[in-house]
Amino acid sequence: EAGVTQSPTHLIKTRGQQATLRCSPISGHTSVYWYQQALGLGLQFLLWYDEGEERNRGNFPPRFSGRQFPNYSSELNVNALELEDSALYLCASSSRGETQYFGPGTRLLVL
Amino acid sequence: LAKTTQPISMDSYEGQEVNITCSHNNIATNDYITWYQQFPSQGPRFIIQGYKTKVTNEVASLFIPADRKSSTLSLPRVSLSDTAVYYCLVGPSRLGSSGNTPLVFGKGTRLSVIA
């Protein structure tokens, strides 16, 4: 069975641009979670989607947004990129709050 | 969610058993204990989850005392490839509604296995 997939694996942007990251959950999972992991730090919770709705949001500014599609895949959008947005962005999926399984991540570098 | 405390780092030689203890004094009745492993620049990998007593799978064992205020992840006969950061998390296994708070990752324990 395929795991959680994320694209792209790496993304390079300049300050002020927008970034779009994508996540496909494990088949059958309806929940998608997004986390940010800056270099050397722990995972910080960003967003949680379930059944197409945003269920919870971490302590991040509104320029971090996302959505979940009818097929349960998800996008994370980061507007007006800042240097400190450089991080590994991780997506996880689960069956309605069950154990979360993580994807390989997207490494975003903002120059 | 219950806050967890784990050692920042641990060293071990290959072939030894490694025990990583996590404290979670404020664990709630419906909370589960979950451990993840993370290699550099990769997503965390689920290792094991338990509620009480002992849970064992092909990778590790999880020991939870009766008061559930701590738990110990046991890795038998570690190898160099077990060098990673290990996270202990506590929270309800079933979230279910928009009012619940997702899992909170701490800084984890950095395990270094030496040849």
mmCIF file with all atom_site columns, C-alpha atoms in Angstrom:
data_model
loop_
_atom_site.group_PDB
_atom_site.id
_atom_site.type_symbol
_atom_site.label_atom_id
_atom_site.label_alt_id
_atom_site.label_comp_id
_atom_site.label_asym_id
_atom_site.label_entity_id
_atom_site.label_seq_id
_atom_site.pdbx_PDB_ins_code
_atom_site.Cartn_x
_atom_site.Cartn_y
_atom_site.Cartn_z
_atom_site.occupancy
_atom_site.B_iso_or_equiv
_atom_site.pdbx_formal_charge
_atom_site.auth_seq_id
_atom_site.auth_comp_id
_atom_site.auth_asym_id
_atom_site.auth_atom_id
_atom_site.pdbx_PDB_model_num
ATOM 1   C CA . GLU A 1 1   ? 0.000   0.000  0.000  1.00 0.00 ? 1   GLU A CA 1
ATOM 2   C CA . ALA A 1 2   ? 1.367   3.425  -0.943 1.00 0.00 ? 2   ALA A CA 1
ATOM 3   C CA . GLY A 1 3   ? 2.284   5.773  1.866  1.00 0.00 ? 3   GLY A CA 1
ATOM 4   C CA . VAL A 1 4   ? 1.783   9.496  2.129  1.00 0.00 ? 4   VAL A CA 1
ATOM 5   C CA . THR A 1 5   ? 3.337   11.300 -0.817 1.00 0.00 ? 5   THR A CA 1
ATOM 6   C CA . GLN A 1 6   ? 4.408   14.915 -1.045 1.00 0.00 ? 6   GLN A CA 1
ATOM 7   C CA . SER A 1 7   ? 5.511   17.122 -3.904 1.00 0.00 ? 7   SER A CA 1
ATOM 8   C CA . PRO A 1 8   ? 7.783   18.703 -4.737 1.00 0.00 ? 8   PRO A CA 1
ATOM 9   C CA . THR A 1 9   ? 10.641  17.234 -2.717 1.00 0.00 ? 9   THR A CA 1
ATOM 10  C CA . HIS A 1 10  ? 12.524  20.517 -2.861 1.00 0.00 ? 10  HIS A CA 1
ATOM 11  C CA . LEU A 1 11  ? 11.366  24.047 -3.582 1.00 0.00 ? 11  LEU A CA 1
ATOM 12  C CA . ILE A 1 12  ? 13.408  27.211 -3.893 1.00 0.00 ? 12  ILE A CA 1
ATOM 13  C CA . LYS A 1 13  ? 11.682  30.586 -3.778 1.00 0.00 ? 13  LYS A CA 1
ATOM 14  C CA . THR A 1 14  ? 12.635  34.186 -3.172 1.00 0.00 ? 14  THR A CA 1
ATOM 15  C CA . ARG A 1 15  ? 11.300  36.421 -0.452 1.00 0.00 ? 15  ARG A CA 1
ATOM 16  C CA . GLY A 1 16  ? 7.800   37.720 -1.210 1.00 0.00 ? 16  GLY A CA 1
ATOM 17  C CA . GLN A 1 17  ? 6.860   34.907 -3.562 1.00 0.00 ? 17  GLN A CA 1
ATOM 18  C CA . GLN A 1 18  ? 4.206   32.284 -2.974 1.00 0.00 ? 18  GLN A CA 1
ATOM 19  C CA . ALA A 1 19  ? 4.787   28.567 -2.465 1.00 0.00 ? 19  ALA A CA 1
ATOM 20  C CA . THR A 1 20  ? 2.355   25.701 -3.004 1.00 0.00 ? 20  THR A CA 1
ATOM 21  C CA . LEU A 1 21  ? 3.032   22.307 -1.470 1.00 0.00 ? 21  LEU A CA 1
ATOM 22  C CA . ARG A 1 22  ? 0.999   19.198 -2.163 1.00 0.00 ? 22  ARG A CA 1
ATOM 23  C CA . CYS A 1 23  ? 0.142   16.077 -0.202 1.00 0.00 ? 23  CYS A CA 1
ATOM 24  C CA . SER A 1 24  ? -1.628  12.840 -1.079 1.00 0.00 ? 24  SER A CA 1
ATOM 25  C CA . PRO A 1 25  ? -2.786  10.822 1.921  1.00 0.00 ? 25  PRO A CA 1
ATOM 26  C CA . ILE A 1 26  ? -2.817  7.088  2.360  1.00 0.00 ? 26  ILE A CA 1
ATOM 27  C CA . SER A 1 27  ? -5.822  5.576  0.605  1.00 0.00 ? 27  SER A CA 1
ATOM 28  C CA . GLY A 1 28  ? -8.793  5.563  2.961  1.00 0.00 ? 28  GLY A CA 1
ATOM 29  C CA . HIS A 1 29  ? -7.481  8.305  5.217  1.00 0.00 ? 29  HIS A CA 1
ATOM 30  C CA . THR A 1 30  ? -9.689  11.389 5.477  1.00 0.00 ? 30  THR A CA 1
ATOM 31  C CA . SER A 1 31  ? -7.516  13.545 7.732  1.00 0.00 ? 31  SER A CA 1
ATOM 32  C CA . VAL A 1 32  ? -4.468  15.483 6.587  1.00 0.00 ? 32  VAL A CA 1
ATOM 33  C CA . TYR A 1 33  ? -2.125  17.364 8.904  1.00 0.00 ? 33  TYR A CA 1
ATOM 34  C CA . TRP A 1 34  ? 0.590   19.866 8.011  1.00 0.00 ? 34  TRP A CA 1
ATOM 35  C CA . TYR A 1 35  ? 3.668   20.534 10.151 1.00 0.00 ? 35  TYR A CA 1
ATOM 36  C CA . GLN A 1 36  ? 6.651   22.832 9.826  1.00 0.00 ? 36  GLN A CA 1
ATOM 37  C CA . GLN A 1 37  ? 10.081  21.730 11.006 1.00 0.00 ? 37  GLN A CA 1
ATOM 38  C CA . ALA A 1 38  ? 12.733  24.401 10.912 1.00 0.00 ? 38  ALA A CA 1
ATOM 39  C CA . LEU A 1 39  ? 16.350  23.230 10.927 1.00 0.00 ? 39  LEU A CA 1
ATOM 40  C CA . GLY A 1 40  ? 17.269  21.670 14.260 1.00 0.00 ? 40  GLY A CA 1
ATOM 41  C CA . LEU A 1 41  ? 13.839  22.238 15.770 1.00 0.00 ? 41  LEU A CA 1
ATOM 42  C CA . GLY A 1 42  ? 10.851  20.058 16.562 1.00 0.00 ? 42  GLY A CA 1
ATOM 43  C CA . LEU A 1 43  ? 7.699   19.780 14.523 1.00 0.00 ? 43  LEU A CA 1
ATOM 44  C CA . GLN A 1 44  ? 5.285   22.684 14.777 1.00 0.00 ? 44  GLN A CA 1
ATOM 45  C CA . PHE A 1 45  ? 1.644   21.969 13.970 1.00 0.00 ? 45  PHE A CA 1
ATOM 46  C CA . LEU A 1 46  ? 0.259   24.103 11.138 1.00 0.00 ? 46  LEU A CA 1
ATOM 47  C CA . LEU A 1 47  ? -3.126  22.862 9.933  1.00 0.00 ? 47  LEU A CA 1
ATOM 48  C CA . TRP A 1 48  ? -5.501  19.920 10.198 1.00 0.00 ? 48  TRP A CA 1
ATOM 49  C CA . TYR A 1 49  ? -8.073  19.052 7.547  1.00 0.00 ? 49  TYR A CA 1
ATOM 50  C CA . ASP A 1 50  ? -10.707 16.371 7.736  1.00 0.00 ? 50  ASP A CA 1
ATOM 51  C CA . GLU A 1 51  ? -13.454 15.614 5.230  1.00 0.00 ? 51  GLU A CA 1
ATOM 52  C CA . GLY A 1 52  ? -12.628 18.786 3.321  1.00 0.00 ? 52  GLY A CA 1
ATOM 53  C CA . GLU A 1 53  ? -12.922 21.111 6.303  1.00 0.00 ? 53  GLU A CA 1
ATOM 54  C CA . GLU A 1 54  ? -10.256 22.921 8.296  1.00 0.00 ? 54  GLU A CA 1
ATOM 55  C CA . ARG A 1 55  ? -10.540 21.448 11.810 1.00 0.00 ? 55  ARG A CA 1
ATOM 56  C CA . ASN A 1 56  ? -7.732  23.160 13.655 1.00 0.00 ? 56  ASN A CA 1
ATOM 57  C CA . ARG A 1 57  ? -4.936  25.599 13.096 1.00 0.00 ? 57  ARG A CA 1
ATOM 58  C CA . GLY A 1 58  ? -1.609  26.144 14.803 1.00 0.00 ? 58  GLY A CA 1
ATOM 59  C CA . ASN A 1 59  ? -0.075  29.435 15.835 1.00 0.00 ? 59  ASN A CA 1
ATOM 60  C CA . PHE A 1 60  ? 0.912   30.630 12.368 1.00 0.00 ? 60  PHE A CA 1
ATOM 61  C CA . PRO A 1 61  ? 0.007   33.846 10.501 1.00 0.00 ? 61  PRO A CA 1
ATOM 62  C CA . PRO A 1 62  ? -2.854  33.888 7.955  1.00 0.00 ? 62  PRO A CA 1
ATOM 63  C CA . ARG A 1 63  ? -0.425  33.829 5.039  1.00 0.00 ? 63  ARG A CA 1
ATOM 64  C CA . PHE A 1 64  ? -0.190  30.097 5.773  1.00 0.00 ? 64  PHE A CA 1
ATOM 65  C CA . SER A 1 65  ? -3.328  28.560 4.339  1.00 0.00 ? 65  SER A CA 1
ATOM 66  C CA . GLY A 1 66  ? -4.471  25.415 2.671  1.00 0.00 ? 66  GLY A CA 1
ATOM 67  C CA . ARG A 1 67  ? -7.302  23.296 1.503  1.00 0.00 ? 67  ARG A CA 1
ATOM 68  C CA . GLN A 1 68  ? -8.383  19.700 1.171  1.00 0.00 ? 68  GLN A CA 1
ATOM 69  C CA . PHE A 1 69  ? -9.882  18.378 -2.025 1.00 0.00 ? 69  PHE A CA 1
ATOM 70  C CA . PRO A 1 70  ? -12.751 15.880 -2.463 1.00 0.00 ? 70  PRO A CA 1
ATOM 71  C CA . ASN A 1 71  ? -10.201 13.081 -2.971 1.00 0.00 ? 71  ASN A CA 1
ATOM 72  C CA . TYR A 1 72  ? -8.676  14.070 0.427  1.00 0.00 ? 72  TYR A CA 1
ATOM 73  C CA . SER A 1 73  ? -5.422  15.316 -1.061 1.00 0.00 ? 73  SER A CA 1
ATOM 74  C CA . SER A 1 74  ? -4.317  18.664 0.270  1.00 0.00 ? 74  SER A CA 1
ATOM 75  C CA . GLU A 1 75  ? -2.415  21.813 -0.606 1.00 0.00 ? 75  GLU A CA 1
ATOM 76  C CA . LEU A 1 76  ? -0.495  24.109 1.676  1.00 0.00 ? 76  LEU A CA 1
ATOM 77  C CA . ASN A 1 77  ? -0.032  27.656 0.421  1.00 0.00 ? 77  ASN A CA 1
ATOM 78  C CA . VAL A 1 78  ? 2.430   30.087 1.892  1.00 0.00 ? 78  VAL A CA 1
ATOM 79  C CA . ASN A 1 79  ? 2.076   33.676 0.680  1.00 0.00 ? 79  ASN A CA 1
ATOM 80  C CA . ALA A 1 80  ? 4.548   36.543 0.963  1.00 0.00 ? 80  ALA A CA 1
ATOM 81  C CA . LEU A 1 81  ? 7.408   34.194 1.787  1.00 0.00 ? 81  LEU A CA 1
ATOM 82  C CA . GLU A 1 82  ? 9.894   35.252 4.431  1.00 0.00 ? 82  GLU A CA 1
ATOM 83  C CA . LEU A 1 83  ? 13.391  33.938 5.025  1.00 0.00 ? 83  LEU A CA 1
ATOM 84  C CA . GLU A 1 84  ? 12.305  32.233 8.248  1.00 0.00 ? 84  GLU A CA 1
ATOM 85  C CA . ASP A 1 85  ? 9.771   30.150 6.309  1.00 0.00 ? 85  ASP A CA 1
ATOM 86  C CA . SER A 1 86  ? 12.670  28.002 5.136  1.00 0.00 ? 86  SER A CA 1
ATOM 87  C CA . ALA A 1 87  ? 11.968  24.596 6.640  1.00 0.00 ? 87  ALA A CA 1
ATOM 88  C CA . LEU A 1 88  ? 10.933  21.018 6.047  1.00 0.00 ? 88  LEU A CA 1
ATOM 89  C CA . TYR A 1 89  ? 7.161   20.880 5.599  1.00 0.00 ? 89  TYR A CA 1
ATOM 90  C CA . LEU A 1 90  ? 5.666   17.571 6.590  1.00 0.00 ? 90  LEU A CA 1
ATOM 91  C CA . CYS A 1 91  ? 2.268   16.171 5.785  1.00 0.00 ? 91  CYS A CA 1
ATOM 92  C CA . ALA A 1 92  ? 0.651   13.355 7.727  1.00 0.00 ? 92  ALA A CA 1
ATOM 93  C CA . SER A 1 93  ? -2.587  11.482 7.205  1.00 0.00 ? 93  SER A CA 1
ATOM 94  C CA . SER A 1 94  ? -4.805  9.413  9.410  1.00 0.00 ? 94  SER A CA 1
ATOM 95  C CA . SER A 1 95  ? -8.198  7.832  9.639  1.00 0.00 ? 95  SER A CA 1
ATOM 96  C CA . ARG A 1 96  ? -10.211 10.433 11.561 1.00 0.00 ? 96  ARG A CA 1
ATOM 97  C CA . GLY A 1 97  ? -7.768  11.002 14.382 1.00 0.00 ? 97  GLY A CA 1
ATOM 98  C CA . GLU A 1 98  ? -6.123  7.619  14.457 1.00 0.00 ? 98  GLU A CA 1
ATOM 99  C CA . THR A 1 99  ? -2.349  7.224  14.300 1.00 0.00 ? 99  THR A CA 1
ATOM 100 C CA . GLN A 1 100 ? -0.720  9.732  11.958 1.00 0.00 ? 100 GLN A CA 1
ATOM 101 C CA . TYR A 1 101 ? 1.560   8.521  9.184  1.00 0.00 ? 101 TYR A CA 1
ATOM 102 C CA . PHE A 1 102 ? 4.001   10.997 7.714  1.00 0.00 ? 102 PHE A CA 1
ATOM 103 C CA . GLY A 1 103 ? 5.216   11.697 4.216  1.00 0.00 ? 103 GLY A CA 1
ATOM 104 C CA . PRO A 1 104 ? 8.844   12.388 3.268  1.00 0.00 ? 104 PRO A CA 1
ATOM 105 C CA . GLY A 1 105 ? 8.392   16.160 3.390  1.00 0.00 ? 105 GLY A CA 1
ATOM 106 C CA . THR A 1 106 ? 9.046   19.128 1.128  1.00 0.00 ? 106 THR A CA 1
ATOM 107 C CA . ARG A 1 107 ? 12.191  21.122 1.783  1.00 0.00 ? 107 ARG A CA 1
ATOM 108 C CA . LEU A 1 108 ? 11.427  24.817 1.166  1.00 0.00 ? 108 LEU A CA 1
ATOM 109 C CA . LEU A 1 109 ? 14.284  27.264 0.852  1.00 0.00 ? 109 LEU A CA 1
ATOM 110 C CA . VAL A 1 110 ? 13.523  30.968 0.750  1.00 0.00 ? 110 VAL A CA 1
ATOM 111 C CA . LEU A 1 111 ? 16.312  33.171 -0.571 1.00 0.00 ? 111 LEU A CA 1
ATOM 112 C CA . LEU B 2 1   ? -2.595  17.927 25.954 1.00 0.00 ? 1   LEU B CA 1
ATOM 113 C CA . ALA B 2 2   ? -0.242  16.392 28.481 1.00 0.00 ? 2   ALA B CA 1
ATOM 114 C CA . LYS B 2 3   ? 3.255   17.814 28.224 1.00 0.00 ? 3   LYS B CA 1
ATOM 115 C CA . THR B 2 4   ? 6.070   15.310 27.879 1.00 0.00 ? 4   THR B CA 1
ATOM 116 C CA . THR B 2 5   ? 9.652   15.373 29.109 1.00 0.00 ? 5   THR B CA 1
ATOM 117 C CA . GLN B 2 6   ? 12.392  13.228 27.597 1.00 0.00 ? 6   GLN B CA 1
ATOM 118 C CA . PRO B 2 7   ? 16.186  13.267 27.743 1.00 0.00 ? 7   PRO B CA 1
ATOM 119 C CA . ILE B 2 8   ? 17.694  15.494 25.080 1.00 0.00 ? 8   ILE B CA 1
ATOM 120 C CA . SER B 2 9   ? 20.218  12.914 23.967 1.00 0.00 ? 9   SER B CA 1
ATOM 121 C CA . MET B 2 10  ? 21.501  9.407  24.605 1.00 0.00 ? 10  MET B CA 1
ATOM 122 C CA . ASP B 2 11  ? 24.480  7.409  23.394 1.00 0.00 ? 11  ASP B CA 1
ATOM 123 C CA . SER B 2 12  ? 24.655  3.639  23.031 1.00 0.00 ? 12  SER B CA 1
ATOM 124 C CA . TYR B 2 13  ? 26.938  1.000  21.552 1.00 0.00 ? 13  TYR B CA 1
ATOM 125 C CA . GLU B 2 14  ? 25.769  -1.326 18.844 1.00 0.00 ? 14  GLU B CA 1
ATOM 126 C CA . GLY B 2 15  ? 24.073  -4.456 20.104 1.00 0.00 ? 15  GLY B CA 1
ATOM 127 C CA . GLN B 2 16  ? 22.946  -2.949 23.381 1.00 0.00 ? 16  GLN B CA 1
ATOM 128 C CA . GLU B 2 17  ? 19.379  -2.501 24.548 1.00 0.00 ? 17  GLU B CA 1
ATOM 129 C CA . VAL B 2 18  ? 18.320  1.143  24.742 1.00 0.00 ? 18  VAL B CA 1
ATOM 130 C CA . ASN B 2 19  ? 15.591  2.421  27.030 1.00 0.00 ? 19  ASN B CA 1
ATOM 131 C CA . ILE B 2 20  ? 14.233  5.933  26.566 1.00 0.00 ? 20  ILE B CA 1
ATOM 132 C CA . THR B 2 21  ? 11.943  7.171  29.301 1.00 0.00 ? 21  THR B CA 1
ATOM 133 C CA . CYS B 2 22  ? 9.286   9.823  28.832 1.00 0.00 ? 22  CYS B CA 1
ATOM 134 C CA . SER B 2 23  ? 7.503   11.623 31.675 1.00 0.00 ? 23  SER B CA 1
ATOM 135 C CA . HIS B 2 24  ? 3.894   12.721 31.223 1.00 0.00 ? 24  HIS B CA 1
ATOM 136 C CA . ASN B 2 25  ? 2.581   13.572 34.676 1.00 0.00 ? 25  ASN B CA 1
ATOM 137 C CA . ASN B 2 26  ? -0.634  15.189 33.422 1.00 0.00 ? 26  ASN B CA 1
ATOM 138 C CA . ILE B 2 27  ? -1.767  12.386 31.163 1.00 0.00 ? 27  ILE B CA 1
ATOM 139 C CA . ALA B 2 28  ? -5.547  12.230 30.815 1.00 0.00 ? 28  ALA B CA 1
ATOM 140 C CA . THR B 2 29  ? -7.727  9.160  31.113 1.00 0.00 ? 29  THR B CA 1
ATOM 141 C CA . ASN B 2 30  ? -8.364  8.960  27.362 1.00 0.00 ? 30  ASN B CA 1
ATOM 142 C CA . ASP B 2 31  ? -4.786  9.702  26.305 1.00 0.00 ? 31  ASP B CA 1
ATOM 143 C CA . TYR B 2 32  ? -2.601  7.228  24.440 1.00 0.00 ? 32  TYR B CA 1
ATOM 144 C CA . ILE B 2 33  ? 1.193   7.230  24.328 1.00 0.00 ? 33  ILE B CA 1
ATOM 145 C CA . THR B 2 34  ? 2.790   7.181  20.897 1.00 0.00 ? 34  THR B CA 1
ATOM 146 C CA . TRP B 2 35  ? 6.442   7.050  19.857 1.00 0.00 ? 35  TRP B CA 1
ATOM 147 C CA . TYR B 2 36  ? 7.855   8.197  16.538 1.00 0.00 ? 36  TYR B CA 1
ATOM 148 C CA . GLN B 2 37  ? 11.343  7.907  15.033 1.00 0.00 ? 37  GLN B CA 1
ATOM 149 C CA . GLN B 2 38  ? 12.762  10.557 12.740 1.00 0.00 ? 38  GLN B CA 1
ATOM 150 C CA . PHE B 2 39  ? 15.861  10.474 10.571 1.00 0.00 ? 39  PHE B CA 1
ATOM 151 C CA . PRO B 2 40  ? 17.365  13.740 9.276  1.00 0.00 ? 40  PRO B CA 1
ATOM 152 C CA . SER B 2 41  ? 15.307  15.399 6.544  1.00 0.00 ? 41  SER B CA 1
ATOM 153 C CA . GLN B 2 42  ? 12.652  12.680 6.643  1.00 0.00 ? 42  GLN B CA 1
ATOM 154 C CA . GLY B 2 43  ? 9.151   12.499 8.060  1.00 0.00 ? 43  GLY B CA 1
ATOM 155 C CA . PRO B 2 44  ? 8.645   10.854 11.468 1.00 0.00 ? 44  PRO B CA 1
ATOM 156 C CA . ARG B 2 45  ? 7.942   7.134  11.375 1.00 0.00 ? 45  ARG B CA 1
ATOM 157 C CA . PHE B 2 46  ? 5.408   5.579  13.726 1.00 0.00 ? 46  PHE B CA 1
ATOM 158 C CA . ILE B 2 47  ? 7.072   3.064  16.052 1.00 0.00 ? 47  ILE B CA 1
ATOM 159 C CA . ILE B 2 48  ? 4.593   1.993  18.692 1.00 0.00 ? 48  ILE B CA 1
ATOM 160 C CA . GLN B 2 49  ? 1.522   3.089  20.621 1.00 0.00 ? 49  GLN B CA 1
ATOM 161 C CA . GLY B 2 50  ? 0.069   1.972  23.929 1.00 0.00 ? 50  GLY B CA 1
ATOM 162 C CA . TYR B 2 51  ? -2.402  2.797  26.674 1.00 0.00 ? 51  TYR B CA 1
ATOM 163 C CA . LYS B 2 52  ? -1.229  0.724  29.646 1.00 0.00 ? 52  LYS B CA 1
ATOM 164 C CA . THR B 2 53  ? 1.047   -2.154 30.713 1.00 0.00 ? 53  THR B CA 1
ATOM 165 C CA . LYS B 2 54  ? 3.222   -3.478 27.905 1.00 0.00 ? 54  LYS B CA 1
ATOM 166 C CA . VAL B 2 55  ? 3.023   -3.387 24.136 1.00 0.00 ? 55  VAL B CA 1
ATOM 167 C CA . THR B 2 56  ? 5.477   -5.156 21.858 1.00 0.00 ? 56  THR B CA 1
ATOM 168 C CA . ASN B 2 57  ? 5.895   -5.208 18.107 1.00 0.00 ? 57  ASN B CA 1
ATOM 169 C CA . GLU B 2 58  ? 8.648   -6.254 15.734 1.00 0.00 ? 58  GLU B CA 1
ATOM 170 C CA . VAL B 2 59  ? 10.539  -3.011 16.291 1.00 0.00 ? 59  VAL B CA 1
ATOM 171 C CA . ALA B 2 60  ? 10.227  -2.093 19.970 1.00 0.00 ? 60  ALA B CA 1
ATOM 172 C CA . SER B 2 61  ? 8.519   -2.552 23.294 1.00 0.00 ? 61  SER B CA 1
ATOM 173 C CA . LEU B 2 62  ? 6.638   0.057  25.263 1.00 0.00 ? 62  LEU B CA 1
ATOM 174 C CA . PHE B 2 63  ? 6.351   -0.218 29.029 1.00 0.00 ? 63  PHE B CA 1
ATOM 175 C CA . ILE B 2 64  ? 3.701   1.825  30.831 1.00 0.00 ? 64  ILE B CA 1
ATOM 176 C CA . PRO B 2 65  ? 3.388   1.625  34.640 1.00 0.00 ? 65  PRO B CA 1
ATOM 177 C CA . ALA B 2 66  ? 0.026   1.496  36.357 1.00 0.00 ? 66  ALA B CA 1
ATOM 178 C CA . ASP B 2 67  ? -0.100  5.242  37.100 1.00 0.00 ? 67  ASP B CA 1
ATOM 179 C CA . ARG B 2 68  ? 0.698   6.010  33.406 1.00 0.00 ? 68  ARG B CA 1
ATOM 180 C CA . LYS B 2 69  ? 2.739   9.071  34.406 1.00 0.00 ? 69  LYS B CA 1
ATOM 181 C CA . SER B 2 70  ? 5.722   7.813  32.447 1.00 0.00 ? 70  SER B CA 1
ATOM 182 C CA . SER B 2 71  ? 6.540   5.345  29.715 1.00 0.00 ? 71  SER B CA 1
ATOM 183 C CA . THR B 2 72  ? 9.689   3.652  28.467 1.00 0.00 ? 72  THR B CA 1
ATOM 184 C CA . LEU B 2 73  ? 10.495  2.847  24.870 1.00 0.00 ? 73  LEU B CA 1
ATOM 185 C CA . SER B 2 74  ? 12.802  -0.148 24.664 1.00 0.00 ? 74  SER B CA 1
ATOM 186 C CA . LEU B 2 75  ? 14.847  -0.836 21.536 1.00 0.00 ? 75  LEU B CA 1
ATOM 187 C CA . PRO B 2 76  ? 16.510  -4.266 21.625 1.00 0.00 ? 76  PRO B CA 1
ATOM 188 C CA . ARG B 2 77  ? 20.021  -4.675 20.232 1.00 0.00 ? 77  ARG B CA 1
ATOM 189 C CA . VAL B 2 78  ? 20.367  -1.325 18.485 1.00 0.00 ? 78  VAL B CA 1
ATOM 190 C CA . SER B 2 79  ? 22.367  -0.893 15.315 1.00 0.00 ? 79  SER B CA 1
ATOM 191 C CA . LEU B 2 80  ? 23.947  2.139  13.688 1.00 0.00 ? 80  LEU B CA 1
ATOM 192 C CA . SER B 2 81  ? 20.775  2.601  11.610 1.00 0.00 ? 81  SER B CA 1
ATOM 193 C CA . ASP B 2 82  ? 18.802  3.271  14.786 1.00 0.00 ? 82  ASP B CA 1
ATOM 194 C CA . THR B 2 83  ? 20.603  6.605  15.171 1.00 0.00 ? 83  THR B CA 1
ATOM 195 C CA . ALA B 2 84  ? 17.701  9.069  15.024 1.00 0.00 ? 84  ALA B CA 1
ATOM 196 C CA . VAL B 2 85  ? 15.500  11.384 17.057 1.00 0.00 ? 85  VAL B CA 1
ATOM 197 C CA . TYR B 2 86  ? 12.766  9.667  19.041 1.00 0.00 ? 86  TYR B CA 1
ATOM 198 C CA . TYR B 2 87  ? 9.598   11.547 19.979 1.00 0.00 ? 87  TYR B CA 1
ATOM 199 C CA . CYS B 2 88  ? 7.179   10.658 22.743 1.00 0.00 ? 88  CYS B CA 1
ATOM 200 C CA . LEU B 2 89  ? 3.669   12.048 22.300 1.00 0.00 ? 89  LEU B CA 1
ATOM 201 C CA . VAL B 2 90  ? 0.608   11.883 24.477 1.00 0.00 ? 90  VAL B CA 1
ATOM 202 C CA . GLY B 2 91  ? -2.893  12.567 23.260 1.00 0.00 ? 91  GLY B CA 1
ATOM 203 C CA . PRO B 2 92  ? -6.246  11.057 22.446 1.00 0.00 ? 92  PRO B CA 1
ATOM 204 C CA . SER B 2 93  ? -5.941  8.485  19.702 1.00 0.00 ? 93  SER B CA 1
ATOM 205 C CA . ARG B 2 94  ? -9.285  9.542  18.380 1.00 0.00 ? 94  ARG B CA 1
ATOM 206 C CA . LEU B 2 95  ? -9.618  13.236 17.726 1.00 0.00 ? 95  LEU B CA 1
ATOM 207 C CA . GLY B 2 96  ? -12.889 13.200 15.905 1.00 0.00 ? 96  GLY B CA 1
ATOM 208 C CA . SER B 2 97  ? -14.075 16.760 16.198 1.00 0.00 ? 97  SER B CA 1
ATOM 209 C CA . SER B 2 98  ? -12.898 20.264 15.414 1.00 0.00 ? 98  SER B CA 1
ATOM 210 C CA . GLY B 2 99  ? -12.544 21.074 19.077 1.00 0.00 ? 99  GLY B CA 1
ATOM 211 C CA . ASN B 2 100 ? -9.679  18.705 19.657 1.00 0.00 ? 100 ASN B CA 1
ATOM 212 C CA . THR B 2 101 ? -6.013  19.612 19.561 1.00 0.00 ? 101 THR B CA 1
ATOM 213 C CA . PRO B 2 102 ? -3.690  17.584 17.342 1.00 0.00 ? 102 PRO B CA 1
ATOM 214 C CA . LEU B 2 103 ? -0.512  15.940 18.559 1.00 0.00 ? 103 LEU B CA 1
ATOM 215 C CA . VAL B 2 104 ? 2.235   18.152 19.945 1.00 0.00 ? 104 VAL B CA 1
ATOM 216 C CA . PHE B 2 105 ? 5.800   17.174 19.222 1.00 0.00 ? 105 PHE B CA 1
ATOM 217 C CA . GLY B 2 106 ? 8.483   18.124 21.728 1.00 0.00 ? 106 GLY B CA 1
ATOM 218 C CA . LYS B 2 107 ? 12.191  18.242 20.959 1.00 0.00 ? 107 LYS B CA 1
ATOM 219 C CA . GLY B 2 108 ? 12.593  14.486 21.231 1.00 0.00 ? 108 GLY B CA 1
ATOM 220 C CA . THR B 2 109 ? 15.577  12.384 22.261 1.00 0.00 ? 109 THR B CA 1
ATOM 221 C CA . ARG B 2 110 ? 18.556  12.234 19.932 1.00 0.00 ? 110 ARG B CA 1
ATOM 222 C CA . LEU B 2 111 ? 19.920  8.688  20.060 1.00 0.00 ? 111 LEU B CA 1
ATOM 223 C CA . SER B 2 112 ? 23.428  8.139  18.771 1.00 0.00 ? 112 SER B CA 1
ATOM 224 C CA . VAL B 2 113 ? 24.527  4.544  18.257 1.00 0.00 ? 113 VAL B CA 1
ATOM 225 C CA . ILE B 2 114 ? 28.276  4.004  18.232 1.00 0.00 ? 114 ILE B CA 1
ATOM 226 C CA . ALA B 2 115 ? 30.077  1.103  16.623 1.00 0.00 ? 115 ALA B CA 1
#
